[in-house]
């Protein structure tokens, strides 16, 4: 025995090597019975034995190896009596530790299987060592191979994509347009000029002292100046029919060059803006951009992008946008229905 085999937490007469042999079932019956009696009186040592058995069971479960079954062995009454006397001499304090026995009560059933049972015929028969691959301390589950996990994730991804494609066209109808979020149509990303128009409205419409660069009192100068900067003749449609008057306009940076913003206001102080940008790919689609309480109807006509923004009812803003498109030479008939 070496110093490495000793442990201050073990009772006198026990060492790590002996306990290891006890767990592995390598000790004679008499010595096993003596150690089992000592473990009943020393919960810390019993807990260590239980932990070792649990570790051994976990390793066997992971490796798919079952513990070899041990057959009962015959012992003489003299050996059993000698083992009992030896255990009584080594653990005289066992009867003086009721608290320790209560603490070890939960483990008593586990170690009863290691104690010798004396039948009526006087022959002591040591019960086989408990199977270490069936403890109550650890539950081991094998993990799936990595390729199975990857395949399962791919199947879920494909199912989600298929469900999205199947329900996508129905989402706006089922949710009343709320599914589209900031986009007017499901899956249709808004044009860059429409997003710029929405941001410009959010920035300048709350402004009270300097909402525009050139006021409506200089409307002719405003139109000439912005037409020159955009290199395109511009016109300012009238919204008096809807109760909105021109406030003025300003020059803004666009995606491919300068852009213009015209601002309108009604008597209640509500404002609309018309954003005009050049260099936009020609298309006739009429779309809606939503962002919070703001709405922007935008379209492209003759290479120019137009966006009408406001924080009013969507239906009313749409009606105004249709008239503005028509006044600017567009053809709203294709998307009025």
mmCIF file of C-alpha atoms in Angstrom:
data_model
loop_
_atom_site.group_PDB
_atom_site.id
_atom_site.type_symbol
_atom_site.label_atom_id
_atom_site.label_comp_id
_atom_site.label_asym_id
_atom_site.label_seq_id
_atom_site.Cartn_x
_atom_site.Cartn_y
_atom_site.Cartn_z
ATOM 1 C CA UNK A 1 0.000 0.000 0.000
ATOM 2 C CA UNK A 2 1.306 3.469 -0.875
ATOM 3 C CA UNK A 3 0.393 6.941 0.313
ATOM 4 C CA UNK A 4 -1.648 7.423 -2.858
ATOM 5 C CA UNK A 5 -4.004 4.670 -1.709
ATOM 6 C CA UNK A 6 -4.849 6.457 1.555
ATOM 7 C CA UNK A 7 -7.618 8.993 1.902
ATOM 8 C CA UNK A 8 -8.465 10.992 5.021
ATOM 9 C CA UNK A 9 -12.172 10.637 4.227
ATOM 10 C CA UNK A 10 -12.109 6.818 4.478
ATOM 11 C CA UNK A 11 -12.650 4.876 7.711
ATOM 12 C CA UNK A 12 -9.742 3.156 9.380
ATOM 13 C CA UNK A 13 -8.804 -0.068 7.681
ATOM 14 C CA UNK A 14 -10.038 0.992 4.228
ATOM 15 C CA UNK A 15 -8.043 2.478 1.357
ATOM 16 C CA UNK A 16 -8.767 3.397 -2.238
ATOM 17 C CA UNK A 17 -7.250 0.220 -3.650
ATOM 18 C CA UNK A 18 -9.407 -1.971 -1.411
ATOM 19 C CA UNK A 19 -12.554 -0.052 -2.296
ATOM 20 C CA UNK A 20 -11.723 -0.326 -5.988
ATOM 21 C CA UNK A 21 -11.333 -4.083 -5.674
ATOM 22 C CA UNK A 22 -14.615 -4.200 -3.760
ATOM 23 C CA UNK A 23 -16.452 -2.386 -6.552
ATOM 24 C CA UNK A 24 -14.900 -4.661 -9.194
ATOM 25 C CA UNK A 25 -15.883 -7.803 -7.244
ATOM 26 C CA UNK A 26 -12.282 -8.972 -6.747
ATOM 27 C CA UNK A 27 -12.358 -9.548 -2.958
ATOM 28 C CA UNK A 28 -13.093 -12.765 -1.054
ATOM 29 C CA UNK A 29 -16.546 -13.161 0.414
ATOM 30 C CA UNK A 30 -15.439 -12.620 3.990
ATOM 31 C CA UNK A 31 -13.664 -9.378 3.190
ATOM 32 C CA UNK A 32 -16.592 -8.197 1.070
ATOM 33 C CA UNK A 33 -18.977 -8.744 3.980
ATOM 34 C CA UNK A 34 -16.682 -6.817 6.314
ATOM 35 C CA UNK A 35 -16.403 -3.880 3.913
ATOM 36 C CA UNK A 36 -20.163 -3.843 3.370
ATOM 37 C CA UNK A 37 -20.644 -3.531 7.137
ATOM 38 C CA UNK A 38 -18.146 -0.673 7.269
ATOM 39 C CA UNK A 39 -19.861 1.143 4.411
ATOM 40 C CA UNK A 40 -23.164 1.004 6.302
ATOM 41 C CA UNK A 41 -21.544 3.017 9.080
ATOM 42 C CA UNK A 42 -19.648 5.480 6.863
ATOM 43 C CA UNK A 43 -21.914 7.362 4.436
ATOM 44 C CA UNK A 44 -19.049 9.250 2.787
ATOM 45 C CA UNK A 45 -17.265 6.059 1.839
ATOM 46 C CA UNK A 46 -20.558 4.542 0.690
ATOM 47 C CA UNK A 47 -21.209 7.580 -1.486
ATOM 48 C CA UNK A 48 -17.793 7.195 -3.104
ATOM 49 C CA UNK A 49 -18.498 3.548 -3.911
ATOM 50 C CA UNK A 50 -21.865 4.508 -5.403
ATOM 51 C CA UNK A 51 -20.215 7.179 -7.554
ATOM 52 C CA UNK A 52 -17.646 4.701 -8.862
ATOM 53 C CA UNK A 53 -20.359 2.233 -9.756
ATOM 54 C CA UNK A 54 -22.294 4.947 -11.571
ATOM 55 C CA UNK A 55 -19.206 5.941 -13.569
ATOM 56 C CA UNK A 56 -18.549 2.335 -14.477
ATOM 57 C CA UNK A 57 -22.170 1.914 -15.593
ATOM 58 C CA UNK A 58 -21.980 5.064 -17.709
ATOM 59 C CA UNK A 59 -18.838 3.873 -19.471
ATOM 60 C CA UNK A 60 -20.360 0.468 -20.151
ATOM 61 C CA UNK A 61 -23.533 2.054 -21.507
ATOM 62 C CA UNK A 62 -21.584 4.324 -23.849
ATOM 63 C CA UNK A 63 -19.428 1.471 -25.094
ATOM 64 C CA UNK A 64 -22.310 -0.985 -25.346
ATOM 65 C CA UNK A 65 -20.678 -3.507 -22.974
ATOM 66 C CA UNK A 66 -22.596 -5.375 -20.311
ATOM 67 C CA UNK A 67 -20.962 -6.266 -17.026
ATOM 68 C CA UNK A 68 -20.160 -9.978 -16.566
ATOM 69 C CA UNK A 69 -22.637 -11.717 -14.280
ATOM 70 C CA UNK A 70 -21.137 -13.248 -11.177
ATOM 71 C CA UNK A 71 -22.359 -16.589 -9.808
ATOM 72 C CA UNK A 72 -23.108 -17.046 -6.121
ATOM 73 C CA UNK A 73 -20.215 -18.491 -4.146
ATOM 74 C CA UNK A 74 -20.346 -20.757 -1.102
ATOM 75 C CA UNK A 75 -18.622 -19.692 2.107
ATOM 76 C CA UNK A 76 -18.273 -21.481 5.394
ATOM 77 C CA UNK A 77 -19.987 -20.385 8.591
ATOM 78 C CA UNK A 78 -16.552 -19.930 10.169
ATOM 79 C CA UNK A 79 -15.580 -17.387 7.487
ATOM 80 C CA UNK A 80 -18.809 -15.485 7.939
ATOM 81 C CA UNK A 81 -18.367 -15.403 11.740
ATOM 82 C CA UNK A 82 -14.765 -14.235 11.359
ATOM 83 C CA UNK A 83 -15.855 -11.459 8.959
ATOM 84 C CA UNK A 84 -18.539 -10.280 11.373
ATOM 85 C CA UNK A 85 -16.060 -10.172 14.280
ATOM 86 C CA UNK A 86 -13.548 -8.264 12.151
ATOM 87 C CA UNK A 87 -16.179 -5.704 11.107
ATOM 88 C CA UNK A 88 -17.259 -5.253 14.759
ATOM 89 C CA UNK A 89 -13.644 -4.632 15.845
ATOM 90 C CA UNK A 90 -12.969 -2.126 13.055
ATOM 91 C CA UNK A 91 -16.186 -0.131 13.492
ATOM 92 C CA UNK A 92 -16.933 0.064 17.248
ATOM 93 C CA UNK A 93 -18.256 3.556 16.870
ATOM 94 C CA UNK A 94 -20.979 2.484 14.420
ATOM 95 C CA UNK A 95 -23.561 2.106 17.202
ATOM 96 C CA UNK A 96 -22.716 5.575 18.494
ATOM 97 C CA UNK A 97 -23.601 7.324 15.246
ATOM 98 C CA UNK A 98 -27.417 7.218 14.791
ATOM 99 C CA UNK A 99 -27.331 10.371 12.690
ATOM 100 C CA UNK A 100 -24.851 8.807 10.295
ATOM 101 C CA UNK A 101 -27.026 5.713 9.985
ATOM 102 C CA UNK A 102 -30.050 7.843 9.170
ATOM 103 C CA UNK A 103 -28.057 9.644 6.485
ATOM 104 C CA UNK A 104 -27.017 6.350 4.944
ATOM 105 C CA UNK A 105 -30.560 4.951 5.021
ATOM 106 C CA UNK A 106 -31.141 5.928 1.407
ATOM 107 C CA UNK A 107 -28.169 3.824 0.353
ATOM 108 C CA UNK A 108 -28.841 0.843 2.635
ATOM 109 C CA UNK A 109 -30.971 -0.994 0.101
ATOM 110 C CA UNK A 110 -28.193 -0.757 -2.499
ATOM 111 C CA UNK A 111 -25.587 -2.310 -0.238
ATOM 112 C CA UNK A 112 -27.801 -4.948 1.323
ATOM 113 C CA UNK A 113 -27.161 -7.004 -1.797
ATOM 114 C CA UNK A 114 -23.438 -7.132 -0.886
ATOM 115 C CA UNK A 115 -23.985 -8.458 2.620
ATOM 116 C CA UNK A 116 -24.027 -12.179 3.296
ATOM 117 C CA UNK A 117 -27.417 -13.771 3.900
ATOM 118 C CA UNK A 118 -27.627 -16.631 6.394
ATOM 119 C CA UNK A 119 -30.321 -19.179 5.447
ATOM 120 C CA UNK A 120 -31.872 -21.746 7.808
ATOM 121 C CA UNK A 121 -29.395 -24.506 6.915
ATOM 122 C CA UNK A 122 -26.487 -22.500 8.334
ATOM 123 C CA UNK A 123 -24.699 -22.133 4.982
ATOM 124 C CA UNK A 124 -23.632 -18.586 4.230
ATOM 125 C CA UNK A 125 -24.224 -17.705 0.581
ATOM 126 C CA UNK A 126 -22.812 -14.403 -0.669
ATOM 127 C CA UNK A 127 -25.192 -12.732 -3.090
ATOM 128 C CA UNK A 128 -23.745 -11.762 -6.462
ATOM 129 C CA UNK A 129 -22.319 -8.285 -6.947
ATOM 130 C CA UNK A 130 -25.011 -5.850 -8.128
ATOM 131 C CA UNK A 131 -24.858 -5.273 -11.828
ATOM 132 C CA UNK A 132 -23.003 -1.949 -12.220
ATOM 133 C CA UNK A 133 -24.724 -1.185 -15.506
ATOM 134 C CA UNK A 134 -28.071 -0.737 -13.737
ATOM 135 C CA UNK A 135 -27.475 2.032 -11.138
ATOM 136 C CA UNK A 136 -29.988 4.621 -10.023
ATOM 137 C CA UNK A 137 -27.497 7.469 -10.250
ATOM 138 C CA UNK A 138 -26.886 8.153 -13.959
ATOM 139 C CA UNK A 139 -29.019 7.915 -17.069
ATOM 140 C CA UNK A 140 -26.995 7.812 -20.272
ATOM 141 C CA UNK A 141 -28.411 8.437 -23.721
ATOM 142 C CA UNK A 142 -26.457 8.048 -26.901
ATOM 143 C CA UNK A 143 -26.412 11.057 -29.168
ATOM 144 C CA UNK A 144 -27.461 10.804 -32.782
ATOM 145 C CA UNK A 145 -24.712 10.749 -35.420
ATOM 146 C CA UNK A 146 -23.912 14.168 -36.857
ATOM 147 C CA UNK A 147 -25.183 13.238 -40.305
ATOM 148 C CA UNK A 148 -28.596 12.340 -38.870
ATOM 149 C CA UNK A 149 -28.842 15.713 -37.126
ATOM 150 C CA UNK A 150 -27.836 17.555 -40.294
ATOM 151 C CA UNK A 151 -30.383 15.622 -42.332
ATOM 152 C CA UNK A 152 -33.153 16.350 -39.838
ATOM 153 C CA UNK A 153 -32.333 20.071 -39.881
ATOM 154 C CA UNK A 154 -32.369 20.090 -43.691
ATOM 155 C CA UNK A 155 -35.791 18.420 -43.732
ATOM 156 C CA UNK A 156 -37.233 21.028 -41.363
ATOM 157 C CA UNK A 157 -35.704 23.820 -43.434
ATOM 158 C CA UNK A 158 -37.216 22.437 -46.634
ATOM 159 C CA UNK A 159 -40.613 22.042 -44.958
ATOM 160 C CA UNK A 160 -40.531 25.632 -43.713
ATOM 161 C CA UNK A 161 -39.560 26.969 -47.128
ATOM 162 C CA UNK A 162 -42.333 24.988 -48.810
ATOM 163 C CA UNK A 163 -44.897 26.234 -46.307
ATOM 164 C CA UNK A 164 -43.778 29.820 -46.868
ATOM 165 C CA UNK A 165 -44.105 29.493 -50.633
ATOM 166 C CA UNK A 166 -47.504 27.831 -50.321
ATOM 167 C CA UNK A 167 -49.020 30.356 -47.909
ATOM 168 C CA UNK A 168 -47.180 33.438 -49.154
ATOM 169 C CA UNK A 169 -49.741 34.558 -51.761
ATOM 170 C CA UNK A 170 -52.578 34.040 -49.258
ATOM 171 C CA UNK A 171 -50.941 35.935 -46.395
ATOM 172 C CA UNK A 172 -52.074 39.455 -47.328
ATOM 173 C CA UNK A 173 -55.700 38.308 -47.673
ATOM 174 C CA UNK A 174 -55.678 36.312 -44.469
ATOM 175 C CA UNK A 175 -54.122 39.116 -42.409
ATOM 176 C CA UNK A 176 -55.674 42.124 -44.063
ATOM 177 C CA UNK A 177 -52.315 43.350 -45.332
ATOM 178 C CA UNK A 178 -50.598 43.250 -41.936
ATOM 179 C CA UNK A 179 -48.381 40.318 -42.992
ATOM 180 C CA UNK A 180 -46.576 42.419 -45.547
ATOM 181 C CA UNK A 181 -45.154 44.617 -42.808
ATOM 182 C CA UNK A 182 -43.293 47.523 -44.393
ATOM 183 C CA UNK A 183 -43.842 46.247 -47.955
ATOM 184 C CA UNK A 184 -47.038 46.810 -49.843
ATOM 185 C CA UNK A 185 -46.886 43.366 -51.483
ATOM 186 C CA UNK A 186 -45.680 40.146 -49.996
ATOM 187 C CA UNK A 187 -42.211 39.402 -51.321
ATOM 188 C CA UNK A 188 -41.923 42.667 -53.314
ATOM 189 C CA UNK A 189 -39.105 44.781 -51.939
ATOM 190 C CA UNK A 190 -39.818 48.525 -52.205
ATOM 191 C CA UNK A 191 -37.791 50.580 -54.637
ATOM 192 C CA UNK A 192 -34.919 52.602 -53.258
ATOM 193 C CA UNK A 193 -36.498 55.932 -54.172
ATOM 194 C CA UNK A 194 -39.673 54.963 -52.284
ATOM 195 C CA UNK A 195 -37.692 54.302 -49.136
ATOM 196 C CA UNK A 196 -35.889 57.620 -49.536
ATOM 197 C CA UNK A 197 -39.223 59.368 -49.997
ATOM 198 C CA UNK A 198 -40.575 57.813 -46.801
ATOM 199 C CA UNK A 199 -37.496 58.888 -44.833
ATOM 200 C CA UNK A 200 -37.626 62.414 -46.265
ATOM 201 C CA UNK A 201 -41.278 62.711 -45.233
ATOM 202 C CA UNK A 202 -40.474 61.514 -41.701
ATOM 203 C CA UNK A 203 -37.619 64.047 -41.425
ATOM 204 C CA UNK A 204 -39.148 67.208 -42.906
ATOM 205 C CA UNK A 205 -42.911 66.954 -42.338
ATOM 206 C CA UNK A 206 -42.663 67.701 -38.569
ATOM 207 C CA UNK A 207 -40.558 70.809 -39.268
ATOM 208 C CA UNK A 208 -42.491 74.016 -38.597
ATOM 209 C CA UNK A 209 -40.096 76.902 -39.211
ATOM 210 C CA UNK A 210 -38.079 75.485 -42.127
ATOM 211 C CA UNK A 211 -40.068 72.685 -43.758
ATOM 212 C CA UNK A 212 -38.943 73.706 -47.292
ATOM 213 C CA UNK A 213 -36.076 75.527 -48.993
ATOM 214 C CA UNK A 214 -38.225 77.549 -51.392
ATOM 215 C CA UNK A 215 -41.721 78.609 -50.325
ATOM 216 C CA UNK A 216 -44.872 78.354 -52.443
ATOM 217 C CA UNK A 217 -44.827 82.123 -52.849
ATOM 218 C CA UNK A 218 -41.961 81.537 -55.301
ATOM 219 C CA UNK A 219 -43.560 78.606 -57.073
ATOM 220 C CA UNK A 220 -42.259 79.559 -60.525
ATOM 221 C CA UNK A 221 -38.708 79.874 -59.247
ATOM 222 C CA UNK A 222 -39.070 76.589 -57.341
ATOM 223 C CA UNK A 223 -40.193 74.676 -60.433
ATOM 224 C CA UNK A 224 -37.492 76.162 -62.677
ATOM 225 C CA UNK A 225 -34.760 75.527 -60.135
ATOM 226 C CA UNK A 226 -35.672 71.882 -59.458
ATOM 227 C CA UNK A 227 -36.301 71.172 -63.170
ATOM 228 C CA UNK A 228 -32.820 72.411 -63.950
ATOM 229 C CA UNK A 229 -31.218 70.357 -61.209
ATOM 230 C CA UNK A 230 -33.049 67.158 -62.228
ATOM 231 C CA UNK A 231 -32.502 67.949 -65.919
ATOM 232 C CA UNK A 232 -36.178 67.248 -66.514
ATOM 233 C CA UNK A 233 -39.178 69.597 -66.804
ATOM 234 C CA UNK A 234 -41.242 69.266 -63.633
ATOM 235 C CA UNK A 235 -44.739 70.332 -62.717
ATOM 236 C CA UNK A 236 -46.491 70.654 -59.376
ATOM 237 C CA UNK A 237 -49.972 69.074 -59.324
ATOM 238 C CA UNK A 238 -52.671 70.878 -57.378
ATOM 239 C CA UNK A 239 -54.284 69.148 -54.396
ATOM 240 C CA UNK A 240 -56.780 71.890 -53.582
ATOM 241 C CA UNK A 241 -59.589 69.454 -54.320
ATOM 242 C CA UNK A 242 -58.516 67.460 -51.267
ATOM 243 C CA UNK A 243 -57.914 70.518 -49.071
ATOM 244 C CA UNK A 244 -54.123 70.571 -49.387
ATOM 245 C CA UNK A 245 -52.132 73.644 -50.426
ATOM 246 C CA UNK A 246 -48.535 73.789 -51.618
ATOM 247 C CA UNK A 247 -46.059 74.771 -48.878
ATOM 248 C CA UNK A 248 -42.936 74.715 -51.047
ATOM 249 C CA UNK A 249 -40.163 72.351 -51.998
ATOM 250 C CA UNK A 250 -36.542 71.402 -51.562
ATOM 251 C CA UNK A 251 -33.656 69.617 -53.290
ATOM 252 C CA UNK A 252 -32.638 66.210 -51.939
ATOM 253 C CA UNK A 253 -29.979 63.620 -52.823
ATOM 254 C CA UNK A 254 -31.314 60.600 -54.714
ATOM 255 C CA UNK A 255 -29.970 57.195 -55.665
ATOM 256 C CA UNK A 256 -28.578 58.239 -59.040
ATOM 257 C CA UNK A 257 -28.544 62.014 -58.686
ATOM 258 C CA UNK A 258 -30.637 64.854 -57.298
ATOM 259 C CA UNK A 259 -34.272 64.443 -56.264
ATOM 260 C CA UNK A 260 -37.068 66.894 -55.481
ATOM 261 C CA UNK A 261 -39.612 67.036 -52.681
ATOM 262 C CA UNK A 262 -42.825 69.067 -52.807
ATOM 263 C CA UNK A 263 -44.763 69.549 -49.569
ATOM 264 C CA UNK A 264 -48.515 70.100 -49.111
ATOM 265 C CA UNK A 265 -50.513 70.998 -45.991
ATOM 266 C CA UNK A 266 -54.218 71.221 -45.073
ATOM 267 C CA UNK A 267 -55.939 73.486 -42.550
ATOM 268 C CA UNK A 268 -55.565 70.894 -39.797
ATOM 269 C CA UNK A 269 -51.788 70.888 -40.221
ATOM 270 C CA UNK A 270 -51.567 67.424 -41.828
ATOM 271 C CA UNK A 271 -48.917 67.237 -44.502
ATOM 272 C CA UNK A 272 -48.242 65.249 -47.672
ATOM 273 C CA UNK A 273 -45.048 65.144 -49.732
ATOM 274 C CA UNK A 274 -44.470 64.317 -53.376
ATOM 275 C CA UNK A 275 -41.011 62.916 -54.043
ATOM 276 C CA UNK A 276 -39.616 62.943 -57.603
ATOM 277 C CA UNK A 277 -36.384 61.220 -58.674
ATOM 278 C CA UNK A 278 -34.836 60.602 -62.087
ATOM 279 C CA UNK A 279 -32.867 57.706 -63.530
ATOM 280 C CA UNK A 280 -35.383 55.078 -62.387
ATOM 281 C CA UNK A 281 -36.005 51.931 -64.407
ATOM 282 C CA UNK A 282 -39.288 52.224 -66.276
ATOM 283 C CA UNK A 283 -42.178 50.180 -64.924
ATOM 284 C CA UNK A 284 -45.882 50.695 -64.411
ATOM 285 C CA UNK A 285 -46.422 48.829 -61.118
ATOM 286 C CA UNK A 286 -48.232 50.822 -58.444
ATOM 287 C CA UNK A 287 -47.141 49.811 -54.970
ATOM 288 C CA UNK A 288 -47.493 50.722 -51.345
ATOM 289 C CA UNK A 289 -44.837 51.104 -48.659
ATOM 290 C CA UNK A 290 -45.942 51.006 -45.016
ATOM 291 C CA UNK A 291 -43.846 52.148 -42.078
ATOM 292 C CA UNK A 292 -45.634 52.734 -38.782
ATOM 293 C CA UNK A 293 -48.478 55.187 -39.386
ATOM 294 C CA UNK A 294 -46.882 56.431 -42.615
ATOM 295 C CA UNK A 295 -47.975 55.303 -46.069
ATOM 296 C CA UNK A 296 -46.179 55.846 -49.371
ATOM 297 C CA UNK A 297 -47.731 55.047 -52.749
ATOM 298 C CA UNK A 298 -45.058 54.966 -55.430
ATOM 299 C CA UNK A 299 -44.840 54.323 -59.167
ATOM 300 C CA UNK A 300 -42.557 54.878 -62.159
ATOM 301 C CA UNK A 301 -43.534 56.709 -65.308
ATOM 302 C CA UNK A 302 -41.335 57.628 -68.267
ATOM 303 C CA UNK A 303 -38.108 56.986 -66.388
ATOM 304 C CA UNK A 304 -39.108 59.077 -63.377
ATOM 305 C CA UNK A 305 -39.950 57.723 -59.953
ATOM 306 C CA UNK A 306 -42.797 59.306 -57.989
ATOM 307 C CA UNK A 307 -43.772 58.726 -54.364
ATOM 308 C CA UNK A 308 -46.649 60.319 -52.455
ATOM 309 C CA UNK A 309 -46.227 60.010 -48.674
ATOM 310 C CA UNK A 310 -48.508 60.881 -45.781
ATOM 311 C CA UNK A 311 -49.847 59.828 -42.397
ATOM 312 C CA UNK A 312 -53.505 59.718 -43.433
ATOM 313 C CA UNK A 313 -55.992 56.962 -44.206
ATOM 314 C CA UNK A 314 -54.632 54.544 -46.767
ATOM 315 C CA UNK A 315 -57.710 54.689 -48.986
ATOM 316 C CA UNK A 316 -57.680 58.477 -49.100
ATOM 317 C CA UNK A 317 -53.967 58.618 -49.879
ATOM 318 C CA UNK A 318 -54.471 56.101 -52.679
ATOM 319 C CA UNK A 319 -57.187 58.236 -54.275
ATOM 320 C CA UNK A 320 -54.914 61.290 -54.153
ATOM 321 C CA UNK A 321 -52.001 59.290 -55.603
ATOM 322 C CA UNK A 322 -54.136 58.173 -58.553
ATOM 323 C CA UNK A 323 -55.040 61.770 -59.383
ATOM 324 C CA UNK A 324 -51.426 62.907 -58.992
ATOM 325 C CA UNK A 325 -50.221 60.156 -61.313
ATOM 326 C CA UNK A 326 -52.774 61.168 -63.928
ATOM 327 C CA UNK A 327 -51.886 64.872 -63.590
ATOM 328 C CA UNK A 328 -48.196 64.107 -64.130
ATOM 329 C CA UNK A 329 -48.868 62.241 -67.380
ATOM 330 C CA UNK A 330 -48.957 58.739 -65.967
ATOM 331 C CA UNK A 331 -51.436 55.973 -66.733
ATOM 332 C CA UNK A 332 -53.073 54.846 -63.494
ATOM 333 C CA UNK A 333 -55.761 52.871 -65.343
ATOM 334 C CA UNK A 334 -53.609 49.731 -65.154
ATOM 335 C CA UNK A 335 -53.664 49.655 -61.369
ATOM 336 C CA UNK A 336 -56.876 51.460 -60.431
ATOM 337 C CA UNK A 337 -58.817 48.189 -60.201
#
